[in-house]
mmCIF file with all atom_site columns, C-alpha atoms and ligand atoms in Angstrom:
data_model
loop_
_atom_site.group_PDB
_atom_site.id
_atom_site.type_symbol
_atom_site.label_atom_id
_atom_site.label_alt_id
_atom_site.label_comp_id
_atom_site.label_asym_id
_atom_site.label_entity_id
_atom_site.label_seq_id
_atom_site.pdbx_PDB_ins_code
_atom_site.Cartn_x
_atom_site.Cartn_y
_atom_site.Cartn_z
_atom_site.occupancy
_atom_site.B_iso_or_equiv
_atom_site.pdbx_formal_charge
_atom_site.auth_seq_id
_atom_site.auth_comp_id
_atom_site.auth_asym_id
_atom_site.auth_atom_id
_atom_site.pdbx_PDB_model_num
ATOM   1   C  CA  . UNK I 1 1   ? -8.953  1.099   -8.226  1.00 65.00 ? 16  UNK I CA  1
ATOM   2   C  CA  . UNK I 1 2   ? -10.013 -2.040  -10.109 1.00 72.00 ? 17  UNK I CA  1
ATOM   3   C  CA  . UNK I 1 3   ? -10.002 -5.583  -9.075  1.00 86.00 ? 18  UNK I CA  1
ATOM   4   C  CA  . UNK I 1 4   ? -12.654 -5.097  -6.195  1.00 86.00 ? 19  UNK I CA  1
ATOM   5   C  CA  . UNK I 1 5   ? -10.443 -2.811  -4.118  1.00 94.00 ? 20  UNK I CA  1
ATOM   6   C  CA  . UNK I 1 6   ? -11.432 0.667   -3.312  1.00 95.00 ? 21  UNK I CA  1
ATOM   7   C  CA  . UNK I 1 7   ? -9.467  3.616   -2.015  1.00 96.00 ? 22  UNK I CA  1
ATOM   8   C  CA  . UNK I 1 8   ? -11.731 3.487   0.994   1.00 96.00 ? 23  UNK I CA  1
ATOM   9   C  CA  . UNK I 1 9   ? -10.773 -0.086  1.675   1.00 96.00 ? 24  UNK I CA  1
ATOM   10  C  CA  . UNK I 1 10  ? -7.110  0.862   1.812   1.00 97.00 ? 25  UNK I CA  1
ATOM   11  C  CA  . UNK I 1 11  ? -7.902  4.076   3.778   1.00 97.00 ? 26  UNK I CA  1
ATOM   12  C  CA  . UNK I 1 12  ? -9.549  2.020   6.455   1.00 97.00 ? 27  UNK I CA  1
ATOM   13  C  CA  . UNK I 1 13  ? -6.470  -0.189  6.790   1.00 97.00 ? 28  UNK I CA  1
ATOM   14  C  CA  . UNK I 1 14  ? -4.385  2.973   7.187   1.00 97.00 ? 29  UNK I CA  1
ATOM   15  C  CA  . UNK I 1 15  ? -6.789  4.356   9.746   1.00 97.00 ? 30  UNK I CA  1
ATOM   16  C  CA  . UNK I 1 16  ? -6.526  1.140   11.678  1.00 95.00 ? 31  UNK I CA  1
ATOM   17  C  CA  . UNK I 1 17  ? -2.706  1.179   11.606  1.00 95.00 ? 32  UNK I CA  1
ATOM   18  C  CA  . UNK I 1 18  ? -2.310  4.842   12.685  1.00 94.00 ? 33  UNK I CA  1
ATOM   19  C  CA  . UNK I 1 19  ? -5.298  5.769   14.786  1.00 94.00 ? 34  UNK I CA  1
ATOM   20  C  CA  . UNK I 1 20  ? -3.646  4.655   18.027  1.00 92.00 ? 35  UNK I CA  1
ATOM   21  C  CA  . UNK I 1 21  ? -0.647  7.096   17.396  1.00 91.00 ? 36  UNK I CA  1
ATOM   22  C  CA  . UNK I 1 22  ? -2.558  10.019  16.259  1.00 88.00 ? 37  UNK I CA  1
ATOM   23  C  CA  . UNK I 1 23  ? -5.525  11.398  18.199  1.00 89.00 ? 38  UNK I CA  1
ATOM   24  C  CA  . UNK I 1 24  ? -6.669  13.832  15.474  1.00 91.00 ? 39  UNK I CA  1
ATOM   25  C  CA  . UNK I 1 25  ? -6.461  11.384  12.636  1.00 95.00 ? 40  UNK I CA  1
ATOM   26  C  CA  . UNK I 1 26  ? -9.562  11.403  10.344  1.00 96.00 ? 41  UNK I CA  1
ATOM   27  C  CA  . UNK I 1 27  ? -10.656 9.063   7.457   1.00 97.00 ? 42  UNK I CA  1
ATOM   28  C  CA  . UNK I 1 28  ? -10.156 11.959  5.270   1.00 97.00 ? 43  UNK I CA  1
ATOM   29  C  CA  . UNK I 1 29  ? -6.460  12.172  6.087   1.00 96.00 ? 44  UNK I CA  1
ATOM   30  C  CA  . UNK I 1 30  ? -6.201  8.429   5.272   1.00 97.00 ? 45  UNK I CA  1
ATOM   31  C  CA  . UNK I 1 31  ? -7.898  8.963   1.994   1.00 97.00 ? 46  UNK I CA  1
ATOM   32  C  CA  . UNK I 1 32  ? -5.748  11.766  1.081   1.00 97.00 ? 47  UNK I CA  1
ATOM   33  C  CA  . UNK I 1 33  ? -2.613  9.826   1.966   1.00 97.00 ? 48  UNK I CA  1
ATOM   34  C  CA  . UNK I 1 34  ? -3.624  6.866   -0.077  1.00 97.00 ? 49  UNK I CA  1
ATOM   35  C  CA  . UNK I 1 35  ? -4.334  9.096   -3.045  1.00 97.00 ? 50  UNK I CA  1
ATOM   36  C  CA  . UNK I 1 36  ? -0.962  10.652  -2.690  1.00 96.00 ? 51  UNK I CA  1
ATOM   37  C  CA  . UNK I 1 37  ? 0.792   7.274   -2.713  1.00 96.00 ? 52  UNK I CA  1
ATOM   38  C  CA  . UNK I 1 38  ? -1.104  6.157   -5.733  1.00 96.00 ? 53  UNK I CA  1
ATOM   39  C  CA  . UNK I 1 39  ? 0.330   9.023   -7.621  1.00 95.00 ? 54  UNK I CA  1
ATOM   40  C  CA  . UNK I 1 40  ? 3.835   7.629   -7.189  1.00 93.00 ? 55  UNK I CA  1
ATOM   41  C  CA  . UNK I 1 41  ? 5.366   5.951   -10.123 1.00 91.00 ? 56  UNK I CA  1
ATOM   42  C  CA  . UNK I 1 42  ? 6.863   3.034   -8.331  1.00 89.00 ? 57  UNK I CA  1
ATOM   43  C  CA  . UNK I 1 43  ? 3.593   2.184   -6.894  1.00 93.00 ? 58  UNK I CA  1
ATOM   44  C  CA  . UNK I 1 44  ? 1.786   2.451   -10.242 1.00 94.00 ? 59  UNK I CA  1
ATOM   45  C  CA  . UNK I 1 45  ? 4.435   0.091   -11.739 1.00 93.00 ? 60  UNK I CA  1
ATOM   46  C  CA  . UNK I 1 46  ? 3.938   -2.478  -8.933  1.00 93.00 ? 61  UNK I CA  1
ATOM   47  C  CA  . UNK I 1 47  ? 0.214   -2.313  -9.564  1.00 94.00 ? 62  UNK I CA  1
ATOM   48  C  CA  . UNK I 1 48  ? 0.719   -2.684  -13.286 1.00 94.00 ? 63  UNK I CA  1
ATOM   49  C  CA  . UNK I 1 49  ? 2.896   -5.771  -12.969 1.00 94.00 ? 64  UNK I CA  1
ATOM   50  C  CA  . UNK I 1 50  ? 1.125   -7.482  -10.150 1.00 94.00 ? 65  UNK I CA  1
ATOM   51  C  CA  . UNK I 1 51  ? -2.376  -6.880  -11.457 1.00 95.00 ? 66  UNK I CA  1
ATOM   52  C  CA  . UNK I 1 52  ? -1.339  -8.105  -14.938 1.00 96.00 ? 67  UNK I CA  1
ATOM   53  C  CA  . UNK I 1 53  ? 0.001   -11.281 -13.596 1.00 95.00 ? 68  UNK I CA  1
ATOM   54  C  CA  . UNK I 1 54  ? -3.019  -11.909 -11.456 1.00 95.00 ? 69  UNK I CA  1
ATOM   55  C  CA  . UNK I 1 55  ? -5.214  -11.343 -14.424 1.00 96.00 ? 70  UNK I CA  1
ATOM   56  C  CA  . UNK I 1 56  ? -3.242  -13.622 -16.777 1.00 97.00 ? 71  UNK I CA  1
ATOM   57  C  CA  . UNK I 1 57  ? -3.329  -16.366 -14.142 1.00 96.00 ? 72  UNK I CA  1
ATOM   58  C  CA  . UNK I 1 58  ? -7.099  -15.734 -13.694 1.00 95.00 ? 73  UNK I CA  1
ATOM   59  C  CA  . UNK I 1 59  ? -7.608  -16.242 -17.522 1.00 96.00 ? 74  UNK I CA  1
ATOM   60  C  CA  . UNK I 1 60  ? -5.253  -19.240 -17.562 1.00 96.00 ? 75  UNK I CA  1
ATOM   61  C  CA  . UNK I 1 61  ? -2.844  -17.402 -19.917 1.00 97.00 ? 76  UNK I CA  1
ATOM   62  C  CA  . UNK I 1 62  ? 0.471   -17.876 -18.027 1.00 96.00 ? 77  UNK I CA  1
ATOM   63  C  CA  . UNK I 1 63  ? 2.936   -20.651 -18.932 1.00 96.00 ? 78  UNK I CA  1
ATOM   64  C  CA  . UNK I 1 64  ? 3.479   -23.508 -16.684 1.00 95.00 ? 79  UNK I CA  1
ATOM   65  C  CA  . UNK I 1 65  ? 4.712   -23.902 -14.019 1.00 92.00 ? 80  UNK I CA  1
ATOM   66  C  CA  . UNK I 1 66  ? 4.039   -20.122 -13.389 1.00 93.00 ? 81  UNK I CA  1
ATOM   67  C  CA  . UNK I 1 67  ? 0.361   -20.527 -14.148 1.00 95.00 ? 82  UNK I CA  1
ATOM   68  C  CA  . UNK I 1 68  ? -0.164  -23.175 -11.380 1.00 94.00 ? 83  UNK I CA  1
ATOM   69  C  CA  . UNK I 1 69  ? 2.003   -21.275 -8.843  1.00 93.00 ? 84  UNK I CA  1
ATOM   70  C  CA  . UNK I 1 70  ? 0.183   -17.995 -9.131  1.00 94.00 ? 85  UNK I CA  1
ATOM   71  C  CA  . UNK I 1 71  ? -3.224  -19.448 -9.664  1.00 93.00 ? 86  UNK I CA  1
ATOM   72  C  CA  . UNK I 1 72  ? -2.967  -21.368 -6.421  1.00 92.00 ? 87  UNK I CA  1
ATOM   73  C  CA  . UNK I 1 73  ? -1.044  -18.785 -4.473  1.00 89.00 ? 88  UNK I CA  1
ATOM   74  C  CA  . UNK I 1 74  ? 1.532   -21.100 -3.369  1.00 84.00 ? 89  UNK I CA  1
ATOM   75  C  CA  . UNK I 1 75  ? 3.028   -19.918 0.061   1.00 75.00 ? 90  UNK I CA  1
ATOM   76  C  CA  . UNK I 1 76  ? 6.581   -20.479 -1.154  1.00 73.00 ? 91  UNK I CA  1
ATOM   77  C  CA  . UNK I 1 77  ? 6.335   -18.337 -4.117  1.00 79.00 ? 92  UNK I CA  1
ATOM   78  C  CA  . UNK I 1 78  ? 7.405   -15.158 -2.332  1.00 88.00 ? 93  UNK I CA  1
ATOM   79  C  CA  . UNK I 1 79  ? 7.797   -12.797 -5.488  1.00 91.00 ? 94  UNK I CA  1
ATOM   80  C  CA  . UNK I 1 80  ? 4.517   -11.238 -4.630  1.00 93.00 ? 95  UNK I CA  1
ATOM   81  C  CA  . UNK I 1 81  ? 5.741   -10.079 -1.135  1.00 93.00 ? 96  UNK I CA  1
ATOM   82  C  CA  . UNK I 1 82  ? 8.992   -8.979  -2.604  1.00 93.00 ? 97  UNK I CA  1
ATOM   83  C  CA  . UNK I 1 83  ? 7.210   -6.662  -5.198  1.00 92.00 ? 98  UNK I CA  1
ATOM   84  C  CA  . UNK I 1 84  ? 5.189   -5.167  -2.300  1.00 93.00 ? 99  UNK I CA  1
ATOM   85  C  CA  . UNK I 1 85  ? 8.243   -4.805  -0.157  1.00 93.00 ? 100 UNK I CA  1
ATOM   86  C  CA  . UNK I 1 86  ? 10.325  -3.170  -2.973  1.00 91.00 ? 101 UNK I CA  1
ATOM   87  C  CA  . UNK I 1 87  ? 7.605   -0.396  -3.182  1.00 91.00 ? 102 UNK I CA  1
ATOM   88  C  CA  . UNK I 1 88  ? 7.748   0.594   0.415   1.00 92.00 ? 103 UNK I CA  1
ATOM   89  C  CA  . UNK I 1 89  ? 11.356  1.746   0.648   1.00 87.00 ? 104 UNK I CA  1
ATOM   90  C  CA  . UNK I 1 90  ? 10.513  5.291   -0.635  1.00 82.00 ? 105 UNK I CA  1
ATOM   91  C  CA  . UNK I 1 91  ? 8.558   6.130   2.505   1.00 84.00 ? 106 UNK I CA  1
ATOM   92  C  CA  . UNK I 1 92  ? 11.029  5.291   5.206   1.00 88.00 ? 107 UNK I CA  1
ATOM   93  C  CA  . UNK I 1 93  ? 11.288  2.918   8.183   1.00 92.00 ? 108 UNK I CA  1
ATOM   94  C  CA  . UNK I 1 94  ? 7.761   3.276   9.398   1.00 93.00 ? 109 UNK I CA  1
ATOM   95  C  CA  . UNK I 1 95  ? 6.419   2.117   6.022   1.00 95.00 ? 110 UNK I CA  1
ATOM   96  C  CA  . UNK I 1 96  ? 8.792   -0.772  6.044   1.00 95.00 ? 111 UNK I CA  1
ATOM   97  C  CA  . UNK I 1 97  ? 7.713   -1.850  9.539   1.00 95.00 ? 112 UNK I CA  1
ATOM   98  C  CA  . UNK I 1 98  ? 4.096   -1.411  8.786   1.00 96.00 ? 113 UNK I CA  1
ATOM   99  C  CA  . UNK I 1 99  ? 4.328   -3.453  5.613   1.00 96.00 ? 114 UNK I CA  1
ATOM   100 C  CA  . UNK I 1 100 ? 6.025   -6.312  7.690   1.00 95.00 ? 115 UNK I CA  1
ATOM   101 C  CA  . UNK I 1 101 ? 3.054   -6.027  10.169  1.00 95.00 ? 116 UNK I CA  1
ATOM   102 C  CA  . UNK I 1 102 ? 0.474   -6.113  7.423   1.00 95.00 ? 117 UNK I CA  1
ATOM   103 C  CA  . UNK I 1 103 ? 2.108   -8.941  5.660   1.00 91.00 ? 118 UNK I CA  1
ATOM   104 C  CA  . UNK I 1 104 ? 1.773   -11.017 8.989   1.00 91.00 ? 119 UNK I CA  1
ATOM   105 C  CA  . UNK I 1 105 ? -1.435  -9.744  10.437  1.00 91.00 ? 120 UNK I CA  1
ATOM   106 C  CA  . UNK I 1 106 ? -3.437  -9.150  7.092   1.00 91.00 ? 121 UNK I CA  1
ATOM   107 C  CA  . UNK I 1 107 ? -6.177  -6.871  8.282   1.00 91.00 ? 122 UNK I CA  1
ATOM   108 C  CA  . UNK I 1 108 ? -9.317  -5.728  6.357   1.00 93.00 ? 123 UNK I CA  1
ATOM   109 C  CA  . UNK I 1 109 ? -9.301  -5.804  2.626   1.00 94.00 ? 124 UNK I CA  1
ATOM   110 C  CA  . UNK I 1 110 ? -5.887  -7.541  2.665   1.00 93.00 ? 125 UNK I CA  1
ATOM   111 C  CA  . UNK I 1 111 ? -7.404  -10.448 4.565   1.00 92.00 ? 126 UNK I CA  1
ATOM   112 C  CA  . UNK I 1 112 ? -10.349 -10.491 2.288   1.00 90.00 ? 127 UNK I CA  1
ATOM   113 C  CA  . UNK I 1 113 ? -8.037  -10.782 -0.786  1.00 90.00 ? 128 UNK I CA  1
ATOM   114 C  CA  . UNK I 1 114 ? -5.749  -13.274 0.821   1.00 84.00 ? 129 UNK I CA  1
ATOM   115 C  CA  . UNK I 1 115 ? -8.593  -15.536 1.957   1.00 83.00 ? 130 UNK I CA  1
ATOM   116 C  CA  . UNK I 1 116 ? -10.194 -15.236 -1.477  1.00 75.00 ? 131 UNK I CA  1
ATOM   117 C  CA  . UNK I 1 117 ? -13.435 -13.782 -0.158  1.00 74.00 ? 132 UNK I CA  1
ATOM   118 C  CA  . UNK I 1 118 ? -12.991 -11.483 -3.269  1.00 75.00 ? 133 UNK I CA  1
ATOM   119 C  CA  . UNK I 1 119 ? -13.481 -13.486 -6.472  1.00 83.00 ? 134 UNK I CA  1
ATOM   120 C  CA  . UNK I 1 120 ? -10.662 -14.059 -8.790  1.00 90.00 ? 135 UNK I CA  1
ATOM   121 C  CA  . UNK I 1 121 ? -6.807  -14.569 -8.565  1.00 94.00 ? 136 UNK I CA  1
ATOM   122 C  CA  . UNK I 1 122 ? -5.251  -11.885 -6.177  1.00 94.00 ? 137 UNK I CA  1
ATOM   123 C  CA  . UNK I 1 123 ? -1.822  -13.505 -5.393  1.00 94.00 ? 138 UNK I CA  1
ATOM   124 C  CA  . UNK I 1 124 ? -0.095  -10.124 -6.149  1.00 95.00 ? 139 UNK I CA  1
ATOM   125 C  CA  . UNK I 1 125 ? -2.842  -7.699  -5.267  1.00 95.00 ? 140 UNK I CA  1
ATOM   126 C  CA  . UNK I 1 126 ? -2.959  -8.405  -1.497  1.00 94.00 ? 141 UNK I CA  1
ATOM   127 C  CA  . UNK I 1 127 ? 0.754   -7.674  -1.110  1.00 95.00 ? 142 UNK I CA  1
ATOM   128 C  CA  . UNK I 1 128 ? 0.372   -4.485  -3.272  1.00 96.00 ? 143 UNK I CA  1
ATOM   129 C  CA  . UNK I 1 129 ? -2.527  -3.174  -1.310  1.00 96.00 ? 144 UNK I CA  1
ATOM   130 C  CA  . UNK I 1 130 ? -0.461  -3.863  1.931   1.00 97.00 ? 145 UNK I CA  1
ATOM   131 C  CA  . UNK I 1 131 ? 2.291   -1.842  0.306   1.00 97.00 ? 146 UNK I CA  1
ATOM   132 C  CA  . UNK I 1 132 ? 0.045   1.074   -0.558  1.00 97.00 ? 147 UNK I CA  1
ATOM   133 C  CA  . UNK I 1 133 ? -1.438  1.021   3.030   1.00 97.00 ? 148 UNK I CA  1
ATOM   134 C  CA  . UNK I 1 134 ? 2.030   0.888   4.500   1.00 97.00 ? 149 UNK I CA  1
ATOM   135 C  CA  . UNK I 1 135 ? 3.316   3.791   2.510   1.00 97.00 ? 150 UNK I CA  1
ATOM   136 C  CA  . UNK I 1 136 ? 0.262   5.910   3.261   1.00 97.00 ? 151 UNK I CA  1
ATOM   137 C  CA  . UNK I 1 137 ? 0.702   5.046   7.024   1.00 96.00 ? 152 UNK I CA  1
ATOM   138 C  CA  . UNK I 1 138 ? 4.469   5.924   6.850   1.00 95.00 ? 153 UNK I CA  1
ATOM   139 C  CA  . UNK I 1 139 ? 3.480   9.161   5.266   1.00 94.00 ? 154 UNK I CA  1
ATOM   140 C  CA  . UNK I 1 140 ? 1.031   10.098  7.947   1.00 94.00 ? 155 UNK I CA  1
ATOM   141 C  CA  . UNK I 1 141 ? 3.371   9.084   10.770  1.00 92.00 ? 156 UNK I CA  1
ATOM   142 C  CA  . UNK I 1 142 ? 6.217   11.074  9.360   1.00 88.00 ? 157 UNK I CA  1
ATOM   143 C  CA  . UNK I 1 143 ? 4.034   14.129  8.850   1.00 84.00 ? 158 UNK I CA  1
ATOM   144 C  CA  . UNK I 1 144 ? 2.790   13.794  12.421  1.00 83.00 ? 159 UNK I CA  1
ATOM   145 C  CA  . UNK I 1 145 ? 6.306   13.636  13.776  1.00 81.00 ? 160 UNK I CA  1
ATOM   146 C  CA  . UNK I 1 146 ? 7.173   16.709  11.754  1.00 78.00 ? 161 UNK I CA  1
ATOM   147 C  CA  . UNK I 1 147 ? 4.256   18.518  13.049  1.00 78.00 ? 162 UNK I CA  1
ATOM   148 C  CA  . UNK I 1 148 ? 5.257   17.468  16.705  1.00 77.00 ? 163 UNK I CA  1
ATOM   149 C  CA  . UNK I 1 149 ? 8.606   19.008  16.145  1.00 78.00 ? 164 UNK I CA  1
ATOM   150 C  CA  . UNK I 1 150 ? 6.996   22.278  15.183  1.00 67.00 ? 165 UNK I CA  1
ATOM   151 C  CA  . UNK I 1 151 ? 8.458   22.581  11.808  1.00 62.00 ? 166 UNK I CA  1
ATOM   152 C  CA  . UNK I 1 152 ? 7.668   25.915  10.283  1.00 68.00 ? 167 UNK I CA  1
ATOM   153 C  CA  . UNK I 1 153 ? 5.029   25.922  7.588   1.00 74.00 ? 168 UNK I CA  1
ATOM   154 C  CA  . UNK I 1 154 ? 7.680   27.053  5.084   1.00 75.00 ? 169 UNK I CA  1
ATOM   155 C  CA  . UNK I 1 155 ? 9.637   23.924  5.549   1.00 75.00 ? 170 UNK I CA  1
ATOM   156 C  CA  . UNK I 1 156 ? 6.664   21.596  5.337   1.00 75.00 ? 171 UNK I CA  1
ATOM   157 C  CA  . UNK I 1 157 ? 5.524   23.333  2.083   1.00 77.00 ? 172 UNK I CA  1
ATOM   158 C  CA  . UNK I 1 158 ? 8.929   22.683  0.513   1.00 79.00 ? 173 UNK I CA  1
ATOM   159 C  CA  . UNK I 1 159 ? 8.743   18.944  1.493   1.00 78.00 ? 174 UNK I CA  1
ATOM   160 C  CA  . UNK I 1 160 ? 5.349   18.771  -0.129  1.00 81.00 ? 175 UNK I CA  1
ATOM   161 C  CA  . UNK I 1 161 ? 6.806   20.240  -3.278  1.00 81.00 ? 176 UNK I CA  1
ATOM   162 C  CA  . UNK I 1 162 ? 9.683   17.691  -3.210  1.00 79.00 ? 177 UNK I CA  1
ATOM   163 C  CA  . UNK I 1 163 ? 7.130   14.987  -2.551  1.00 78.00 ? 178 UNK I CA  1
ATOM   164 C  CA  . UNK I 1 164 ? 5.404   15.947  -5.831  1.00 76.00 ? 179 UNK I CA  1
ATOM   165 C  CA  . UNK I 1 165 ? 8.598   16.061  -7.748  1.00 72.00 ? 180 UNK I CA  1
ATOM   166 C  CA  . UNK I 1 166 ? 10.000  12.733  -6.679  1.00 66.00 ? 181 UNK I CA  1
HETATM 167 CA CA1 . CA  P 2 .   ? 0.186   -12.632 -1.950  1.00 60.21 ? 29  CA  P CA1 1
#
């Protein structure tokens, strides 16, 4: 990814969120899950919109009052959280819950973006990264549950194909 965020940064958040529920979870699983989430069109669109607005604000190219609001990451803005939230519904209730948690507890790269350790305007990016991490966490949690329920391989394969089609 661009804007100072790597897949590894996001995978690490996913690992932190899921490791306590999943004994066999590896960083590779988290990487893979983040990669799969990044293939989704609704996520790609959220990234496009959010990063574009961050960049425009960074270059002082938005109209007022939007420029000032995005540039200073005003707490009351709320559209940034809404875009992130809008992109988590595709992965079910665990993704939604995880997003809510990350929005409050901002861990890892999300915290670094939110507290402006990473240079530039990232008003939208922190919420989008939280959304990607929440989706990847939800994906892992649902797969783990399926595994626990001993779904036959056949069924899982079909779900993967549906995953790709959607
Ligand atoms: Ca934000």
